[in-house]
Tab-separated table of C-alpha atoms in Angstrom:
chain	number	residue	atom	x	y	z
J	820	MET	CA	30.582	17.468	25.095
J	821	SER	CA	34.324	18.123	25.206
J	822	GLY	CA	35.614	15.030	23.437
J	823	HIS	CA	33.129	12.611	24.960
J	824	SER	CA	30.265	10.687	23.439
J	825	LYS	CA	27.349	9.630	25.598
J	826	TRP	CA	25.082	6.728	24.731
J	827	HIS	CA	22.448	8.901	23.074
J	828	THR	CA	25.008	10.606	20.803
J	829	ILE	CA	26.214	7.197	19.699
J	830	LYS	CA	22.620	6.130	19.098
J	831	HIS	CA	22.049	8.988	16.673
J	832	LYS	CA	25.162	8.047	14.708
J	833	LYS	CA	23.900	4.490	14.450
J	834	GLY	CA	20.510	5.509	13.084
J	835	ALA	CA	21.584	5.240	9.462
J	836	LEU	CA	23.044	1.789	10.102
J	837	ASP	CA	19.775	0.598	11.590
J	838	ALA	CA	17.962	1.756	8.468
J	839	LYS	CA	20.397	-0.149	6.257
J	840	ARG	CA	19.879	-3.278	8.311
J	841	GLY	CA	16.206	-3.092	7.489
J	842	LYS	CA	15.284	-3.420	11.144
J	843	ILE	CA	14.007	0.096	11.601
J	844	PHE	CA	10.715	-0.589	9.756
J	845	THR	CA	10.023	-3.614	11.941
J	846	LYS	CA	10.555	-1.599	15.109
J	847	MET	CA	8.436	1.301	13.846
J	848	ILE	CA	5.552	-0.965	12.812
J	849	LYS	CA	5.529	-2.394	16.347
J	850	GLU	CA	5.553	1.103	17.855
J	851	ILE	CA	2.636	2.245	15.667
J	852	THR	CA	0.658	-0.892	16.557
J	853	VAL	CA	1.252	-0.572	20.309
J	854	ALA	CA	0.773	3.210	20.286
J	855	THR	CA	-2.640	2.652	18.683
J	856	LYS	CA	-3.552	-0.113	21.111
J	857	THR	CA	-2.464	1.663	24.314
J	858	GLY	CA	-3.823	5.032	23.189
J	859	GLY	CA	-7.182	3.499	22.370
J	860	SER	CA	-7.368	5.402	19.096
J	861	GLY	CA	-6.121	5.168	15.536
J	862	ASP	CA	-6.516	8.930	15.153
J	863	PRO	CA	-3.127	10.656	15.514
J	864	ASP	CA	-4.839	13.957	16.352
J	865	SER	CA	-6.077	12.475	19.630
J	866	ASN	CA	-3.186	10.064	20.278
J	867	ALA	CA	0.124	11.853	20.855
J	868	ARG	CA	2.225	8.693	20.949
J	869	LEU	CA	0.733	7.491	17.667
J	870	ARG	CA	1.255	10.942	16.127
J	871	LYS	CA	4.959	10.776	16.998
J	872	ALA	CA	5.253	7.180	15.740
J	873	ILE	CA	3.676	8.075	12.382
J	874	SER	CA	5.900	11.144	12.043
J	875	ASP	CA	9.008	9.011	12.679
J	876	ALA	CA	7.837	6.381	10.203
J	877	LYS	CA	7.197	8.941	7.461
J	878	ALA	CA	10.641	10.444	8.081
J	879	GLN	CA	12.017	7.014	7.146
J	880	ASN	CA	9.792	6.902	4.028
J	881	MET	CA	7.542	4.132	5.305
J	882	PRO	CA	4.664	3.620	2.827
J	883	ASN	CA	1.253	4.887	3.952
J	884	ASP	CA	-0.377	1.501	3.465
J	885	THR	CA	2.179	-0.071	5.823
J	886	ILE	CA	1.355	2.580	8.427
J	887	ASP	CA	-2.380	2.014	7.927
J	888	ARG	CA	-2.026	-1.753	8.383
J	889	ALA	CA	-0.112	-1.250	11.630
J	890	ILE	CA	-2.839	1.087	12.928
J	891	LYS	CA	-5.569	-1.410	12.018
J	892	ARG	CA	-3.655	-4.163	13.797
J	893	GLY	CA	-3.463	-1.960	16.881
J	894	MET	CA	-7.219	-1.470	16.715
J	895	GLY	CA	-7.729	-5.238	16.623
J	896	GLU	CA	-8.492	-5.385	12.912
J	897	GLY	CA	-6.714	-7.586	10.398
J	898	GLU	CA	-4.121	-10.258	11.069
J	899	GLY	CA	-0.890	-10.006	12.985
J	900	ALA	CA	0.738	-10.606	16.340
J	901	ASN	CA	-0.305	-8.893	19.550
J	902	TYR	CA	2.645	-7.209	21.229
J	903	ASP	CA	3.297	-6.587	24.910
J	904	GLU	CA	5.602	-3.850	26.146
J	905	VAL	CA	8.321	-5.167	28.456
J	906	THR	CA	11.254	-3.436	30.163
J	907	TYR	CA	14.402	-5.311	31.171
J	908	GLU	CA	17.127	-3.974	33.442
J	909	GLY	CA	20.721	-5.015	33.884
J	910	TYR	CA	24.369	-4.120	34.090
J	911	GLY	CA	27.179	-3.771	31.580
J	912	PRO	CA	30.960	-3.593	32.140
J	913	SER	CA	32.096	-1.544	35.159
J	914	GLY	CA	28.552	-1.514	36.538
J	915	VAL	CA	27.018	0.513	33.714
J	916	ALA	CA	23.234	0.661	34.178
J	917	VAL	CA	21.256	-0.604	31.180
J	918	MET	CA	17.528	-0.387	30.478
J	919	VAL	CA	15.985	-2.240	27.539
J	920	GLU	CA	12.501	-1.489	26.205
J	921	ALA	CA	11.058	-4.296	24.101
J	922	MET	CA	7.836	-5.266	22.354
J	923	THR	CA	7.202	-8.964	22.077
J	924	ASP	CA	4.583	-11.542	21.215
J	925	ASN	CA	6.479	-14.166	23.256
J	926	ARG	CA	7.811	-13.008	26.632
J	927	ASN	CA	9.624	-16.281	27.369
J	928	ARG	CA	11.563	-16.141	24.110
J	929	THR	CA	12.484	-12.496	24.507
J	930	VAL	CA	13.680	-12.652	28.124
J	931	ALA	CA	15.851	-15.671	27.269
J	932	GLU	CA	17.382	-13.831	24.314
J	933	ILE	CA	18.043	-10.653	26.304
J	934	ARG	CA	19.597	-12.600	29.200
J	935	HIS	CA	21.859	-14.420	26.720
J	936	ILE	CA	22.955	-11.129	25.109
J	937	PHE	CA	23.859	-9.671	28.505
J	938	SER	CA	25.867	-12.711	29.611
J	939	LYS	CA	27.618	-13.117	26.253
J	940	ASN	CA	28.783	-9.493	26.254
J	941	GLY	CA	30.141	-8.980	29.750
J	942	GLY	CA	26.905	-7.946	31.448
J	943	ASN	CA	24.140	-9.495	33.499
J	944	MET	CA	20.382	-9.162	33.852
J	945	GLY	CA	19.072	-7.487	36.985
J	946	GLU	CA	15.774	-7.552	38.817
J	947	THR	CA	12.969	-5.154	37.905
J	948	GLY	CA	13.781	-1.829	39.517
J	949	SER	CA	17.484	-2.588	39.927
J	950	VAL	CA	18.645	0.309	37.742
J	951	GLY	CA	15.467	2.165	36.763
J	952	TRP	CA	15.913	4.600	39.650
J	953	MET	CA	19.117	5.864	37.986
J	954	PHE	CA	17.150	7.324	35.050
J	955	ASP	CA	14.595	10.112	34.660
J	956	LYS	CA	11.855	9.999	32.020
J	957	LYS	CA	12.192	13.171	29.946
J	958	GLY	CA	11.350	14.670	26.610
J	959	TYR	CA	14.694	14.842	24.780
J	960	ILE	CA	15.349	17.041	21.739
J	961	VAL	CA	18.649	17.573	19.912
J	962	VAL	CA	19.251	20.629	17.702
J	963	ASP	CA	22.298	21.371	15.549
J	964	LYS	CA	24.132	24.447	16.802
J	965	ALA	CA	24.104	25.943	13.308
J	966	ALA	CA	20.294	26.075	13.385
J	967	LYS	CA	19.856	28.656	16.157
J	968	SER	CA	21.925	30.621	18.642
J	969	GLU	CA	21.747	29.535	22.260
J	970	ASP	CA	19.784	32.641	23.260
J	971	GLU	CA	17.239	32.179	20.461
J	972	LEU	CA	16.745	28.480	21.131
J	973	PHE	CA	16.599	29.002	24.894
J	974	GLU	CA	13.826	31.565	24.508
J	975	ILE	CA	11.804	29.360	22.138
J	976	ALA	CA	12.208	26.206	24.221
J	977	ILE	CA	11.703	27.650	27.697
J	978	GLU	CA	8.692	29.688	26.608
J	979	ALA	CA	7.123	26.488	25.249
J	980	GLY	CA	7.696	24.685	28.550
J	981	ALA	CA	11.185	23.118	28.352
J	982	ASP	CA	13.104	22.460	31.570
J	983	ASP	CA	16.615	23.096	30.263
J	984	VAL	CA	18.783	23.803	27.216
J	985	SER	CA	22.402	22.640	27.435
J	986	ASP	CA	25.565	22.673	25.325
J	987	ASP	CA	26.730	19.209	24.207
J	988	GLY	CA	29.536	19.905	21.758
J	989	ASP	CA	28.164	20.590	18.271
J	990	VAL	CA	24.525	20.308	19.333
J	991	TRP	CA	22.059	21.792	21.811
J	992	GLU	CA	20.228	19.351	24.056
J	993	ILE	CA	16.757	20.266	25.286
J	994	LEU	CA	15.040	18.459	28.154
J	995	THR	CA	11.334	18.677	28.942
J	996	ALA	CA	8.801	17.047	31.207
J	997	PRO	CA	7.135	14.234	29.190
J	998	GLU	CA	3.810	16.084	29.147
J	999	ASN	CA	5.468	19.188	27.621
J	1000	PHE	CA	7.422	17.332	24.942
J	1001	ASP	CA	4.918	17.758	22.085
J	1002	ARG	CA	4.482	21.471	22.728
J	1003	VAL	CA	8.218	22.180	22.872
J	1004	ASN	CA	8.962	20.024	19.830
J	1005	GLU	CA	6.273	21.796	17.779
J	1006	ALA	CA	7.511	25.229	18.890
J	1007	ILE	CA	11.020	24.385	17.700
J	1008	LYS	CA	9.703	23.145	14.342
J	1009	LYS	CA	7.562	26.274	13.908
J	1010	ALA	CA	10.741	28.322	14.404
J	1011	GLY	CA	12.103	26.662	11.263
J	1012	VAL	CA	14.346	24.154	13.037
J	1013	THR	CA	14.319	20.425	12.295
J	1014	PRO	CA	15.587	18.509	15.356
J	1015	GLN	CA	18.235	15.852	14.843
J	1016	ALA	CA	16.403	13.759	17.422
J	1017	ALA	CA	13.169	14.174	19.356
J	1018	GLU	CA	11.773	11.511	21.664
J	1019	ILE	CA	10.560	10.596	25.113
J	1020	SER	CA	13.677	9.088	26.634
J	1021	MET	CA	15.168	7.746	29.857
J	1022	ILE	CA	17.968	10.161	30.771
J	1023	PRO	CA	20.728	8.917	33.115
J	1024	GLN	CA	21.245	10.947	36.284
J	1025	ASN	CA	24.984	10.212	36.188
J	1026	TYR	CA	27.461	8.715	33.726
J	1027	ILE	CA	30.235	6.130	34.115
J	1028	HIS	CA	33.321	6.854	32.022
J	1029	LEU	CA	34.649	3.837	30.115
J	1030	GLU	CA	37.818	3.315	28.122
J	1031	GLY	CA	39.816	0.505	26.539
J	1032	PRO	CA	38.396	-3.049	26.801
J	1033	ASP	CA	35.434	-1.953	28.945
J	1034	ALA	CA	34.416	0.639	26.329
J	1035	SER	CA	34.681	-1.908	23.520
J	1036	GLN	CA	32.738	-4.502	25.491
J	1037	MET	CA	29.991	-2.017	26.358
J	1038	LEU	CA	29.570	-1.011	22.707
J	1039	LYS	CA	29.309	-4.686	21.731
J	1040	LEU	CA	26.615	-5.206	24.371
J	1041	TYR	CA	24.782	-2.082	23.243
J	1042	ASP	CA	24.900	-3.143	19.575
J	1043	ALA	CA	23.787	-6.690	20.328
J	1044	LEU	CA	20.798	-5.489	22.353
J	1045	GLU	CA	19.726	-2.972	19.709
J	1046	ASP	CA	20.108	-5.615	17.002
J	1047	ASN	CA	17.522	-7.871	18.645
J	1048	ASP	CA	14.245	-7.812	16.717
J	1049	ASP	CA	12.128	-7.376	19.858
J	1050	VAL	CA	14.156	-4.492	21.297
J	1051	GLN	CA	12.822	-0.996	20.640
J	1052	LYS	CA	15.186	1.174	22.701
J	1053	VAL	CA	18.299	0.773	24.825
J	1054	TYR	CA	19.321	3.263	27.510
J	1055	ALA	CA	22.627	3.193	29.389
J	1056	ASN	CA	24.670	5.551	31.539
J	1057	PHE	CA	28.093	5.222	29.924
J	1058	ASP	CA	30.332	7.987	28.642
J	1059	ILE	CA	33.329	7.250	26.392
J	1060	ASP	CA	35.899	9.088	24.318
J	1061	GLU	CA	34.808	9.451	20.695
J	1062	THR	CA	38.033	7.725	19.645
J	1063	GLU	CA	36.627	4.533	21.202
J	1064	VAL	CA	33.580	4.503	18.915
C-alpha cells in the first residue's frame, strides 16, 4: 500500500466504530431479511447470500432469535417493514466516484436524505449509471500477512478459483469472480486462516488521490453516508495518505 489508504482499508478500520454506534445490527438484520427474500429461501445451505449474512451476524454476536426473526420476516412471516434494495450514484470532492447501496421501506425519504448528505458534504448526486461503470463487482478477501506467506496463499486462492492475490501493505488482497467467492473464502478458512474481511464488493478500476481539504471533505461525506440508517455499503474510488485519516 506504500503509505496510502484506500476506501476499503478505511472501512475496515471503522468497523469497530460502527459496532459501538449500534448501527451494525440494524444493517445486518436488513441484509438477512433481504437475502432471505431475494434468495427465496430461509435455508442458508441453499442460499449463499443468506449464509454469508448469518455468518457476519454471528461474528458480531447477534443473538440467534434476532437472526431467526429476520429470516421469518424475509419469508413474509411475522411483522416488520418490507425493504427494497436501491443503489445511488454520485460524486465527491475532486470528482471521486461514489456508489451507495441502501435498503429502505420508503424510497422517497431515503433518496432525499442521500441527496442532502451529498450536497452538505461537497458532493452531488448523479444519474443512475453515472459512475457504476467505474467499478467491477468482485469477491474481495483480505488476509493478514502474518497468516500465510504469499506463495502459500497464492496457491490456496488460485487453486480455489481466485483471479488475483496482491500485496497491499500489511495485508494480502484477494479478488475473485462473484460466483467463485464462496469457494475461495471457504478454502482460505480451511487452511486455518480467518480473513480480516470477506465480501462481494464493488472494486474501483482506478483511484483518485486526495489530500488536504479534499481528503477531509471526502471522509466527512463517506462517514455521513455510512451513518445513514438505510445505507448498507458505500464504495468510492479515493486514495489518501494514512496521515489524513
